[in-house]
Amino acid sequence: MSSPPKPIDSAESQLTELERRHRRFVRPAVVVFVGGYLTTMTVVAYRPHAMAAAVFGRLNVGYLLVLGNFALTFLVAIAYRWYAERRLDPQAQRVREAMAGRSSEGVL
């Protein structure tokens, strides 16, 4: 029969899970954000005439790409907040509780 998990084991496993959940969101978000930014910079550098193409009135492709980058920034921030509130914050609370149990037993 195995012994019950020690507070230090619990705290470390909870922290490892928190880090895994954080990476699970951040890595794809960075790829999407940097991909959108690099797409805009590539179009600016190699297709400047395409940037001037009118879409509606004085609104052109260049303006849409820049506005799209602003929108993407806010969407990533909103998505991260949503994800953190539902996945990271509860896990961080469990880490704090495990760490409090660890320090109250004099393990530190």
Tab-separated table of C-alpha atoms in Angstrom:
chain	number	residue	atom	x	y	z
A	1	MET	CA	0.000	0.000	0.000
A	2	SER	CA	1.425	3.390	-0.942
A	3	SER	CA	1.670	6.242	1.504
A	4	PRO	CA	-0.535	9.333	1.075
A	5	PRO	CA	1.019	12.145	-0.968
A	6	LYS	CA	3.169	14.526	1.029
A	7	PRO	CA	2.359	18.246	0.854
A	8	ILE	CA	5.529	18.900	-1.129
A	9	ASP	CA	4.535	16.311	-3.751
A	10	SER	CA	1.061	17.784	-3.996
A	11	ALA	CA	2.354	21.352	-4.358
A	12	GLU	CA	4.841	20.364	-7.048
A	13	SER	CA	2.284	18.374	-9.019
A	14	GLN	CA	-0.248	21.229	-8.784
A	15	LEU	CA	2.385	23.724	-9.959
A	16	THR	CA	3.395	21.454	-12.836
A	17	GLU	CA	-0.246	21.242	-13.902
A	18	LEU	CA	-0.578	25.038	-13.728
A	19	GLU	CA	2.487	25.478	-15.941
A	20	ARG	CA	1.153	22.910	-18.422
A	21	ARG	CA	-2.201	24.671	-18.643
A	22	HIS	CA	-0.499	28.038	-19.136
A	23	ARG	CA	1.690	26.732	-21.964
A	24	ARG	CA	-1.344	25.058	-23.531
A	25	PHE	CA	-2.891	28.476	-24.179
A	26	VAL	CA	0.133	30.710	-24.614
A	27	ARG	CA	2.010	28.784	-27.275
A	28	PRO	CA	-0.824	28.698	-29.843
A	29	ALA	CA	-1.780	32.296	-29.000
A	30	VAL	CA	1.766	33.473	-29.677
A	31	VAL	CA	1.853	31.591	-32.981
A	32	VAL	CA	-1.448	33.150	-34.088
A	33	PHE	CA	-0.472	36.648	-33.001
A	34	VAL	CA	3.026	36.588	-34.483
A	35	GLY	CA	1.664	34.990	-37.653
A	36	GLY	CA	-0.837	37.816	-38.095
A	37	TYR	CA	1.809	40.438	-37.445
A	38	LEU	CA	4.327	38.857	-39.821
A	39	THR	CA	1.657	38.553	-42.500
A	40	THR	CA	1.027	42.278	-42.257
A	41	MET	CA	4.741	43.095	-42.348
A	42	THR	CA	5.268	40.789	-45.324
A	43	VAL	CA	2.493	42.469	-47.283
A	44	VAL	CA	3.896	45.899	-46.378
A	45	ALA	CA	7.406	44.925	-47.477
A	46	TYR	CA	6.712	42.926	-50.620
A	47	ARG	CA	3.337	44.100	-51.893
A	48	PRO	CA	3.066	47.825	-51.173
A	49	HIS	CA	0.769	48.297	-54.166
A	50	ALA	CA	-1.630	45.741	-52.664
A	51	MET	CA	-1.809	47.853	-49.499
A	52	ALA	CA	-3.226	50.739	-51.507
A	53	ALA	CA	-6.033	48.700	-53.057
A	54	ALA	CA	-9.334	50.343	-52.178
A	55	VAL	CA	-11.874	48.228	-50.322
A	56	PHE	CA	-14.585	50.760	-49.585
A	57	GLY	CA	-14.230	54.477	-50.240
A	58	ARG	CA	-10.942	55.633	-48.752
A	59	LEU	CA	-10.598	52.448	-46.707
A	60	ASN	CA	-7.853	50.301	-48.208
A	61	VAL	CA	-6.196	46.943	-47.528
A	62	GLY	CA	-3.419	48.582	-45.508
A	63	TYR	CA	-5.876	50.103	-43.074
A	64	LEU	CA	-7.720	46.804	-42.762
A	65	LEU	CA	-4.519	44.895	-42.009
A	66	VAL	CA	-3.475	47.377	-39.322
A	67	LEU	CA	-6.947	47.423	-37.795
A	68	GLY	CA	-6.908	43.645	-37.927
A	69	ASN	CA	-3.701	43.625	-35.871
A	70	PHE	CA	-5.328	45.848	-33.255
A	71	ALA	CA	-8.371	43.589	-33.186
A	72	LEU	CA	-6.175	40.504	-32.914
A	73	THR	CA	-4.338	42.042	-29.954
A	74	PHE	CA	-7.583	42.643	-28.099
A	75	LEU	CA	-8.984	39.235	-29.019
A	76	VAL	CA	-5.898	37.463	-27.684
A	77	ALA	CA	-6.069	39.501	-24.466
A	78	ILE	CA	-9.782	38.785	-23.999
A	79	ALA	CA	-9.309	35.094	-24.764
A	80	TYR	CA	-6.418	34.882	-22.284
A	81	ARG	CA	-8.475	36.531	-19.562
A	82	TRP	CA	-11.343	34.133	-20.200
A	83	TYR	CA	-8.994	31.138	-20.180
A	84	ALA	CA	-7.172	32.311	-17.059
A	85	GLU	CA	-10.387	32.832	-15.120
A	86	ARG	CA	-11.650	29.358	-15.961
A	87	ARG	CA	-8.488	27.237	-16.110
A	88	LEU	CA	-5.518	29.008	-14.530
A	89	ASP	CA	-6.958	30.851	-11.538
A	90	PRO	CA	-8.616	27.773	-9.975
A	91	GLN	CA	-5.390	25.822	-10.470
A	92	ALA	CA	-3.345	28.676	-8.975
A	93	GLN	CA	-5.650	28.612	-5.955
A	94	ARG	CA	-4.978	24.892	-5.535
A	95	VAL	CA	-1.225	25.590	-5.704
A	96	ARG	CA	-1.575	28.263	-3.017
A	97	GLU	CA	-3.540	25.881	-0.824
A	98	ALA	CA	-0.975	23.115	-1.305
A	99	MET	CA	1.838	25.548	-0.498
A	100	ALA	CA	-0.012	26.761	2.612
A	101	GLY	CA	-0.381	23.157	3.773
A	102	ARG	CA	3.289	22.631	3.127
A	103	SER	CA	4.424	25.650	5.154
A	104	SER	CA	2.015	24.995	8.025
A	105	GLU	CA	3.607	21.579	8.553
A	106	GLY	CA	7.059	23.100	8.853
A	107	VAL	CA	8.320	21.429	5.694
A	108	LEU	CA	9.833	24.661	4.390
